[in-house]
Amino acid sequence: EAGVAQSPRYKIIEKRQSVAFWCNPISGHATLYWYQQILGQGPKLLIQFQNNGVVDDSQLPKDRFSAERLKGVDSTLKIQPAKLEDSAVYLCASSFEAVGEQFFGPGTRLTVL
Amino acid sequence: AQSVTQLDSQVPVFEEAPVELRCNYSSSVSVYLFWYVQYPNQGLQLLLKYLSGSTLVKGINGFEAEFNKSQTSFHLRKPSVHISDTAEYFCAVSDPAGTALIFGKGTTLSVSS
């Protein structure tokens, strides 16, 4: 089966610009996650969706980050405006159900100059 | 709150030697435990997981881990490593209610000939 797809794979922007990332989860997976992985650290959850509803966004910096999952399938994560400290790899993961194995996409590497 | 500590940031070993990557967790409730591997420029891949039952868990690529509740540990082992095992390894925890994964900072395993 096809895995979790993410695009773009790499993105370089200047601070204060905006950027958007896209994720297509595995077909049939109800739960979708966005993680932020800063260099030298483990991934940290930004937001968790169950179908098209938000389950947990407690660690999402809502003044600049937003995410949506229209129709409970694809998802986009947006940063506006970007800061230098947003440089990281943004990982999307999906699972069939909330307690199931999470499958990760290849990630989007963001560099903010 | 749950947390994960990976005790070694880097582990250098020679090919065909045994290896142990250490992981301790803190949680006041029942936990699910995972080990993921991340190869350069790729997403995370599940090596193995402990949900319940036998405390010795076998995973892919010859890895195994043992859940020790009294010591709150979930160390990863392999009796004989290969060059191809060179990667970043992450220990993670979640709870049975289906919360997202909480990751450790990772351990870089470097296998040389």
Coordinates of C-alpha atoms in Angstrom, one line a residue:
Chain A
E1 CA 0.0 0.0 0.0
A2 CA 1.1 3.6 -0.6
G3 CA 2.7 5.3 2.4
V4 CA 2.2 8.7 3.9
A5 CA 3.0 11.3 1.3
Q6 CA 4.3 14.8 2.1
S7 CA 5.3 17.8 0.0
P8 CA 7.4 19.7 -0.5
R9 CA 10.4 17.7 0.7
Y10 CA 12.5 20.8 1.2
K11 CA 11.7 24.5 1.7
I12 CA 13.9 27.5 2.3
I13 CA 12.2 30.8 3.2
E14 CA 13.1 34.0 4.9
K15 CA 11.8 35.0 8.3
R16 CA 8.4 36.6 8.3
Q17 CA 7.4 34.8 5.1
S18 CA 4.6 32.2 5.1
V19 CA 4.9 28.6 4.2
A20 CA 2.5 25.6 3.8
F21 CA 3.1 21.9 4.0
W22 CA 0.8 19.2 2.6
C23 CA 0.2 15.6 3.9
N24 CA -1.7 12.8 2.3
P25 CA -2.2 9.9 4.9
I26 CA -2.6 6.3 4.2
S27 CA -6.0 5.5 2.7
G28 CA -8.5 4.7 5.5
H29 CA -6.4 6.1 8.3
A30 CA -8.7 8.2 10.5
T31 CA -6.0 9.7 12.8
L32 CA -3.4 12.1 11.4
Y33 CA -0.6 13.8 13.3
W34 CA 1.8 16.6 12.6
Y35 CA 5.2 16.5 14.5
Q36 CA 8.0 19.1 14.6
Q37 CA 11.5 17.6 14.8
I38 CA 14.2 20.2 15.6
L39 CA 17.8 19.1 14.8
G40 CA 19.2 16.9 17.6
Q41 CA 15.8 16.3 19.2
G42 CA 13.0 13.8 19.0
P43 CA 9.7 14.7 17.2
K44 CA 7.3 16.8 19.2
L45 CA 3.5 16.7 18.5
L46 CA 2.0 19.8 17.1
I47 CA -1.5 18.7 16.3
Q48 CA -3.6 15.4 16.2
F49 CA -6.7 15.0 14.1
Q50 CA -9.4 12.3 14.4
N51 CA -11.1 12.4 11.0
N52 CA -11.5 16.1 10.5
G53 CA -11.8 17.1 14.1
V54 CA -8.9 18.3 16.3
V55 CA -8.0 15.9 19.2
D56 CA -5.0 17.7 20.6
D57 CA -3.4 21.0 19.6
S58 CA -2.1 22.0 23.0
Q59 CA 1.5 22.4 21.7
L60 CA 0.6 24.2 18.5
P61 CA 1.8 27.9 18.6
K62 CA -1.5 29.2 17.5
D63 CA -0.4 32.7 16.9
R64 CA 1.6 31.6 13.9
F65 CA 0.8 28.0 13.1
S66 CA -2.5 26.7 11.7
A67 CA -3.6 23.3 10.4
E68 CA -6.7 21.8 8.8
R69 CA -7.9 18.5 7.6
L70 CA -10.8 19.1 5.3
K71 CA -13.0 16.1 4.5
G72 CA -10.9 14.0 7.0
V73 CA -8.3 13.0 4.4
D74 CA -5.5 15.4 3.3
S75 CA -4.1 17.9 5.7
T76 CA -2.1 21.2 5.5
L77 CA 0.1 22.9 8.1
K78 CA 0.8 26.6 7.7
I79 CA 3.2 28.9 9.3
Q80 CA 2.7 32.6 9.1
P81 CA 4.9 34.5 9.8
A82 CA 7.9 32.1 10.1
K83 CA 10.6 32.7 12.7
L84 CA 14.2 31.4 12.7
E85 CA 13.4 28.9 15.4
D86 CA 10.8 27.2 13.1
S87 CA 13.7 25.6 11.2
A88 CA 13.0 21.9 11.6
V89 CA 11.7 18.8 9.9
Y90 CA 7.9 18.6 9.9
L91 CA 6.7 15.0 10.0
C92 CA 3.2 13.8 9.2
A93 CA 2.0 10.5 10.5
S94 CA -1.3 8.6 10.3
S95 CA -2.8 5.6 12.0
F96 CA -5.9 3.5 11.4
E97 CA -7.2 4.4 14.9
A98 CA -5.9 6.5 17.7
V99 CA -4.2 3.7 19.5
G100 CA -2.8 2.0 16.4
E101 CA 0.7 2.0 14.9
Q102 CA 1.7 5.4 13.4
F103 CA 3.1 5.4 9.9
F104 CA 5.4 8.4 9.2
G105 CA 5.9 10.3 6.0
P106 CA 9.4 11.4 4.8
G107 CA 9.0 14.8 6.3
T108 CA 9.5 18.4 5.0
R109 CA 12.8 20.0 5.9
L110 CA 12.2 23.8 6.5
T111 CA 15.0 26.3 6.7
V112 CA 14.2 29.8 7.8
L113 CA 16.9 32.4 7.0
Chain B
A1 CA 3.1 13.8 32.5
Q2 CA 4.9 11.2 30.5
S3 CA 8.5 11.6 29.5
V4 CA 11.2 9.6 27.8
T5 CA 15.0 9.6 28.5
Q6 CA 17.4 8.1 26.1
L7 CA 20.6 7.7 28.2
D8 CA 23.1 7.7 25.4
S9 CA 23.1 10.3 22.6
Q10 CA 25.7 8.4 20.6
V11 CA 26.7 4.8 20.5
P12 CA 29.7 3.8 18.3
V13 CA 30.2 0.0 17.8
F14 CA 32.1 -2.3 15.5
E15 CA 30.3 -4.5 13.0
E16 CA 29.1 -7.8 14.4
A17 CA 29.3 -6.6 18.0
P18 CA 26.3 -6.6 20.3
V19 CA 24.6 -3.3 21.1
E20 CA 22.1 -2.0 23.7
L21 CA 20.4 1.3 23.4
R22 CA 18.9 2.5 26.7
C23 CA 15.5 4.0 27.3
N24 CA 13.8 5.0 30.5
Y25 CA 10.3 6.5 30.8
S26 CA 8.3 8.1 33.5
S27 CA 4.6 7.7 33.7
S28 CA 2.0 7.3 36.4
V29 CA -0.3 5.3 34.2
S30 CA -0.1 2.3 31.9
V31 CA 2.0 2.9 28.8
Y32 CA 2.6 1.6 25.3
L33 CA 6.3 1.7 24.3
F34 CA 7.9 1.9 20.9
W35 CA 11.3 2.0 19.2
Y36 CA 11.5 3.8 15.9
V37 CA 14.5 4.0 13.5
Q38 CA 15.2 7.0 11.2
Y39 CA 17.7 6.7 8.4
P40 CA 19.1 9.9 6.9
N41 CA 16.6 12.0 5.1
Q42 CA 13.8 9.5 5.7
G43 CA 10.8 9.3 8.0
L44 CA 10.5 7.1 11.1
Q45 CA 10.0 3.4 10.8
L46 CA 8.6 1.3 13.6
L47 CA 11.1 -1.3 14.9
L48 CA 9.0 -2.8 17.6
K49 CA 6.3 -2.0 20.2
Y50 CA 5.1 -3.2 23.6
L51 CA 1.4 -2.9 24.2
S52 CA 0.8 -5.8 26.7
G53 CA 1.7 -9.4 27.3
S54 CA 5.2 -10.8 27.1
T55 CA 7.8 -8.3 28.3
L56 CA 10.3 -9.5 25.6
V57 CA 9.4 -8.0 22.3
K58 CA 10.9 -9.0 19.0
G59 CA 11.0 -6.6 16.1
I60 CA 12.3 -6.2 12.6
N61 CA 15.9 -6.4 11.5
G62 CA 16.9 -8.7 14.4
F63 CA 16.2 -6.1 17.1
E64 CA 14.5 -6.9 20.4
A65 CA 13.5 -5.0 23.6
E66 CA 12.6 -5.9 27.1
F67 CA 9.9 -4.0 29.1
N68 CA 10.9 -3.7 32.7
K69 CA 8.1 -2.1 34.7
S70 CA 10.0 -2.0 38.0
Q71 CA 12.9 -0.1 36.4
T72 CA 10.6 1.8 34.0
S73 CA 12.9 0.8 31.2
F74 CA 12.6 -0.4 27.6
H75 CA 16.1 -1.1 26.3
L76 CA 16.7 -2.0 22.7
R77 CA 19.2 -4.8 21.9
K78 CA 20.7 -6.5 18.9
P79 CA 23.2 -9.4 19.3
S80 CA 25.2 -8.6 16.1
V81 CA 25.0 -5.3 14.3
H82 CA 25.6 -4.5 10.6
I83 CA 26.9 -1.4 8.9
S84 CA 23.4 -0.9 7.6
D85 CA 22.1 -0.4 11.2
T86 CA 23.8 3.0 11.3
A87 CA 20.9 5.4 12.0
E88 CA 19.1 7.4 14.6
Y89 CA 16.9 5.4 17.1
F90 CA 14.1 6.9 19.0
C91 CA 12.2 5.5 22.0
A92 CA 8.6 6.7 22.4
V93 CA 5.7 6.3 24.8
S94 CA 2.0 6.8 24.6
D95 CA -0.9 5.8 26.8
P96 CA -3.7 3.3 26.0
A97 CA -6.2 6.2 25.6
G98 CA -4.6 7.0 22.3
T99 CA -2.6 10.1 22.9
A100 CA 0.2 10.9 20.5
L101 CA 3.7 9.7 20.9
I102 CA 6.2 11.3 23.2
F103 CA 9.7 10.8 21.9
G104 CA 13.1 10.8 23.5
K105 CA 15.9 12.8 22.0
G106 CA 17.3 9.9 20.1
T107 CA 20.4 7.8 20.0
T108 CA 22.8 7.8 17.1
L109 CA 24.1 4.3 16.4
S110 CA 27.3 4.3 14.3
V111 CA 28.5 1.0 13.1
S112 CA 32.0 0.8 11.6
S113 CA 34.0 -2.0 10.1

